[in-house]
Amino acid sequence: MELVYPDRSPAWHDLIYTLQDLLIEYPDVYLVGGVVRDALRERFAKDIDLATAGDGRPVARHLANALKGDFYVLDAARGVGRALVPFRGERWVIDVAQFRGPSLLADLGDRDFTVNALAVPLQGELNGIVDPLGGVHDLFRKGLRRCSEHALQDDPVRALRAVRQSLAFDLRIEPATLADVRLAGQHLHEVPGNGCAMNLWLCWRAPSHGADCWLCISWAVGRSPARSRRCGYGSLAGCAGLAGGVAAVIGGLSA
């Protein structure tokens, strides 16, 4: 599989090297998604996503046992397990999932945005990146681009994720992706409230928050700023626990 070697190598937390040692008997495990994106940005988030060709649950259980943490099954049908582990006084979340599709490339192609469609073989030098869609280039030029024409149609909540990641990572949503964000935004009211709550909350916590956050969401889904403000900050503040409030906010933004 062809690897991309960016001019600026990823910066890995020491836990990644520990995972290398612990999973030496698991050759087909990849670091995927946000952990790779953040390493290229020299940031360390305390959650790590791994993907593998087989069932991810045994891998997650092995890590939980080795690091004296806890193991949970997240999705038995899709072979997804979670290890909550301590490392140097901090708590880390490690999710291990079976590929979405027949291969790693199929998995990456099914993701939301190219900056998240990145993978690094865990059993390797950790400098080469599997980047079938040009996500490294997009990240360094500060662009947010969809992985495919159907990426946002498949999951309208990705419209909120586009706004959130644009705010959090200072990325410009490229025109075709923005058009799809606006189309997907028209269907957000059809999504159950729980499907939107976390992304709304994370938008609120982004560096540009409060009124600026609502203006960005309004702009992205094609809504007037005045109407978006009238949707009510109270509903947003309670979105983490009130799915009905979230649905109301989404309906107001998307109507």
Coordinates of C-alpha atoms in Angstrom, one line a residue:
M1 CA 0.0 0.0 0.0
E2 CA 1.4 3.4 -1.1
L3 CA 2.4 5.7 1.7
V4 CA 2.7 9.5 1.8
Y5 CA 5.6 11.1 3.6
P6 CA 4.8 14.7 4.5
D7 CA 7.5 17.3 5.0
R8 CA 6.4 17.6 8.6
S9 CA 6.4 14.3 10.3
P10 CA 3.6 13.4 12.7
A11 CA 4.3 14.0 16.4
W12 CA 3.2 11.0 18.4
H13 CA 2.4 10.7 22.1
D14 CA 4.5 8.2 24.0
L15 CA 1.4 6.0 24.4
I16 CA 1.5 5.3 20.7
Y17 CA 4.9 3.7 21.0
T18 CA 3.5 1.7 23.9
L19 CA 0.7 0.5 21.7
Q20 CA 3.2 -0.6 19.1
D21 CA 4.9 -2.8 21.7
L22 CA 1.7 -4.2 23.0
L23 CA 0.3 -5.1 19.6
I24 CA 3.4 -6.5 18.0
E25 CA 1.4 -9.7 17.3
Y26 CA -1.3 -7.8 15.5
P27 CA 0.3 -6.7 12.2
D28 CA -2.9 -5.3 10.5
V29 CA -3.7 -2.6 13.0
Y30 CA -3.8 1.1 11.8
L31 CA -4.0 4.4 13.6
V32 CA -6.9 6.2 11.8
G33 CA -8.8 9.4 11.7
G34 CA -8.4 12.1 14.2
V35 CA -5.4 10.7 15.9
V36 CA -3.4 11.0 12.7
R37 CA -4.8 14.4 11.9
D38 CA -3.9 15.7 15.3
A39 CA -0.4 14.2 15.2
L40 CA 0.2 16.2 12.0
R41 CA -1.0 19.3 13.8
E42 CA 1.3 18.4 16.8
R43 CA -1.7 18.0 19.1
F44 CA -2.5 15.2 21.5
A45 CA -6.1 14.4 22.1
K46 CA -6.8 11.7 24.7
D47 CA -8.7 9.5 22.4
I48 CA -7.2 7.1 19.8
D49 CA -9.0 5.3 17.0
L50 CA -7.6 2.1 15.6
A51 CA -8.9 0.0 12.7
T52 CA -8.1 -3.6 11.8
A53 CA -9.2 -6.1 9.2
G54 CA -10.7 -8.4 11.8
D55 CA -12.9 -8.0 14.9
G56 CA -11.7 -5.0 16.9
R57 CA -13.0 -6.3 20.2
P58 CA -10.2 -8.8 21.0
V59 CA -7.6 -6.1 20.3
A60 CA -9.4 -3.6 22.6
R61 CA -9.7 -6.2 25.3
H62 CA -6.0 -7.0 25.0
L63 CA -5.1 -3.4 25.5
A64 CA -7.4 -3.0 28.4
N65 CA -5.9 -6.0 30.1
A66 CA -2.3 -5.0 29.4
L67 CA -2.7 -1.4 30.6
K68 CA -4.9 -2.4 33.6
G69 CA -7.9 -0.5 32.2
D70 CA -11.5 -1.3 31.4
F71 CA -13.0 -2.9 28.3
Y72 CA -16.4 -2.3 26.7
V73 CA -18.2 -3.5 23.6
L74 CA -19.4 -0.5 21.6
D75 CA -20.9 -2.3 18.7
A76 CA -20.9 -6.1 18.5
A77 CA -22.3 -6.3 15.0
R78 CA -19.5 -4.1 13.6
G79 CA -16.8 -5.5 15.8
V80 CA -16.0 -2.3 17.8
G81 CA -14.5 -2.4 21.2
R82 CA -13.3 0.3 23.6
A83 CA -10.4 0.3 26.1
L84 CA -10.4 3.0 28.8
V85 CA -6.8 2.9 30.1
P86 CA -4.6 4.9 32.5
F87 CA -1.3 6.2 31.1
R88 CA 1.1 8.4 33.1
G89 CA -1.7 9.7 35.3
E90 CA -4.2 10.4 32.5
R91 CA -7.2 8.5 31.3
W92 CA -7.2 7.6 27.6
V93 CA -9.9 6.2 25.3
I94 CA -8.9 3.7 22.7
D95 CA -11.5 2.5 20.2
V96 CA -10.7 -0.4 18.0
A97 CA -13.0 -1.1 15.0
Q98 CA -13.2 -3.5 12.2
F99 CA -12.8 -1.9 8.7
R100 CA -16.0 -0.4 7.4
G101 CA -15.9 -2.4 4.2
P102 CA -13.6 -5.0 2.7
S103 CA -10.4 -3.1 3.1
L104 CA -8.6 -0.1 4.7
L105 CA -9.0 1.9 1.6
A106 CA -12.8 1.2 1.5
D107 CA -12.9 2.3 5.2
L108 CA -11.2 5.6 4.6
G109 CA -13.3 6.3 1.5
D110 CA -16.4 5.9 3.6
R111 CA -15.4 8.7 6.1
D112 CA -16.7 12.2 6.2
F113 CA -13.8 14.6 5.3
T114 CA -10.4 14.0 3.7
V115 CA -8.5 15.3 6.8
N116 CA -10.1 12.4 8.7
A117 CA -9.5 9.8 6.0
L118 CA -5.9 9.1 7.0
A119 CA -4.2 6.0 8.4
V120 CA -0.8 5.0 9.7
P121 CA 0.3 1.4 10.1
L122 CA 0.9 0.9 13.8
Q123 CA 3.7 -1.7 13.1
G124 CA 5.9 0.6 11.1
E125 CA 8.0 3.7 11.3
L126 CA 4.9 5.9 12.0
N127 CA 6.0 8.5 9.4
G128 CA 4.3 7.1 6.3
I129 CA 0.6 7.9 5.9
V130 CA -2.1 6.1 3.9
D131 CA -3.8 9.0 2.3
P132 CA -5.9 7.9 -0.7
L133 CA -7.9 11.2 -0.9
G134 CA -5.3 13.9 -0.4
G135 CA -6.2 14.7 3.2
V136 CA -2.6 15.7 4.2
H137 CA -2.5 18.3 1.5
D138 CA -6.0 19.6 2.5
L139 CA -4.9 19.8 6.2
F140 CA -1.8 21.8 5.5
R141 CA -3.6 24.2 3.1
K142 CA -6.3 24.5 5.8
G143 CA -9.2 23.1 3.6
L144 CA -12.1 20.9 4.6
R145 CA -13.2 18.7 1.8
R146 CA -15.8 15.9 1.7
C147 CA -14.5 12.3 1.0
S148 CA -17.2 11.6 -1.7
E149 CA -20.2 13.1 -3.3
H150 CA -22.5 11.1 -1.0
A151 CA -20.5 11.6 2.2
L152 CA -23.0 14.2 3.7
Q153 CA -26.1 12.7 2.1
D154 CA -25.4 9.4 3.9
D155 CA -25.3 11.2 7.3
P156 CA -26.8 14.7 7.6
V157 CA -25.2 15.1 11.1
R158 CA -21.9 15.5 9.2
A159 CA -23.1 19.0 8.2
L160 CA -22.7 20.0 11.9
R161 CA -19.4 18.1 12.1
A162 CA -18.2 20.2 9.1
V163 CA -19.0 23.4 11.0
R164 CA -17.4 22.1 14.2
Q165 CA -14.2 21.0 12.6
S166 CA -13.9 24.1 10.5
L167 CA -14.1 26.1 13.8
A168 CA -11.9 23.8 15.9
F169 CA -9.1 23.4 13.3
D170 CA -9.3 26.7 11.4
L171 CA -10.3 25.0 8.1
R172 CA -12.1 26.6 5.2
I173 CA -14.9 24.5 3.9
E174 CA -14.3 24.2 0.2
P175 CA -17.2 25.2 -2.2
A176 CA -18.6 21.8 -3.2
T177 CA -18.5 20.6 0.3
L178 CA -20.2 23.7 1.6
A179 CA -23.0 23.2 -1.0
D180 CA -23.5 19.7 0.4
V181 CA -23.4 20.9 3.9
R182 CA -26.2 23.3 3.1
L183 CA -28.2 20.5 1.4
A184 CA -27.7 18.2 4.3
G185 CA -28.6 20.9 6.8
Q186 CA -32.1 20.9 5.3
H187 CA -32.5 17.3 6.6
L188 CA -31.1 17.8 10.1
H189 CA -34.6 18.1 11.5
E190 CA -35.2 14.5 10.5
V191 CA -32.3 13.2 12.6
P192 CA -33.1 12.1 16.2
G193 CA -32.0 14.7 18.8
N194 CA -29.4 12.4 20.3
G195 CA -27.7 12.3 16.9
C196 CA -27.1 16.0 16.9
A197 CA -26.6 16.8 20.6
M198 CA -22.8 16.1 20.9
N199 CA -21.9 17.9 17.7
L200 CA -24.0 21.0 18.8
W201 CA -22.3 20.9 22.2
L202 CA -18.8 20.6 20.7
C203 CA -19.6 23.5 18.3
W204 CA -20.6 25.6 21.3
R205 CA -17.2 24.8 23.0
A206 CA -15.2 25.5 19.9
P207 CA -12.8 28.6 19.9
S208 CA -15.5 30.6 18.1
H209 CA -18.5 30.0 20.3
G210 CA -21.7 31.7 21.4
A211 CA -23.1 34.0 18.8
D212 CA -20.2 33.4 16.4
C213 CA -20.9 29.7 16.6
W214 CA -24.6 30.2 15.6
L215 CA -23.6 32.6 12.8
C216 CA -21.3 29.9 11.4
I217 CA -23.9 27.2 11.6
S218 CA -26.5 29.5 10.0
W219 CA -24.1 30.4 7.2
A220 CA -23.2 26.7 6.6
V221 CA -26.8 25.5 6.4
G222 CA -28.0 28.6 4.5
R223 CA -30.1 30.2 7.3
S224 CA -30.3 33.9 8.1
P225 CA -28.3 35.0 11.2
A226 CA -31.3 36.7 12.8
R227 CA -33.5 33.5 12.6
S228 CA -30.6 31.4 13.9
R229 CA -30.3 33.6 17.0
R230 CA -34.0 33.3 17.6
C231 CA -33.7 29.6 17.8
G232 CA -32.7 30.2 21.4
Y233 CA -29.5 29.7 23.3
G234 CA -31.5 28.0 26.0
S235 CA -32.1 25.0 23.8
L236 CA -28.4 24.7 23.0
A237 CA -27.3 25.0 26.6
G238 CA -29.5 22.0 27.4
C239 CA -28.7 20.0 24.3
A240 CA -26.5 17.5 26.1
G241 CA -29.4 16.0 28.0
L242 CA -32.5 17.1 26.1
A243 CA -32.9 15.5 22.8
G244 CA -36.2 17.3 22.3
G245 CA -34.5 20.6 22.7
V246 CA -31.9 19.6 20.2
A247 CA -34.5 18.6 17.7
A248 CA -36.2 22.0 18.1
V249 CA -32.9 23.8 17.6
I250 CA -32.1 21.7 14.5
G251 CA -35.6 22.2 13.1
G252 CA -35.2 26.0 13.5
L253 CA -31.9 26.0 11.8
S254 CA -32.9 23.8 9.0
A255 CA -36.5 24.8 8.2

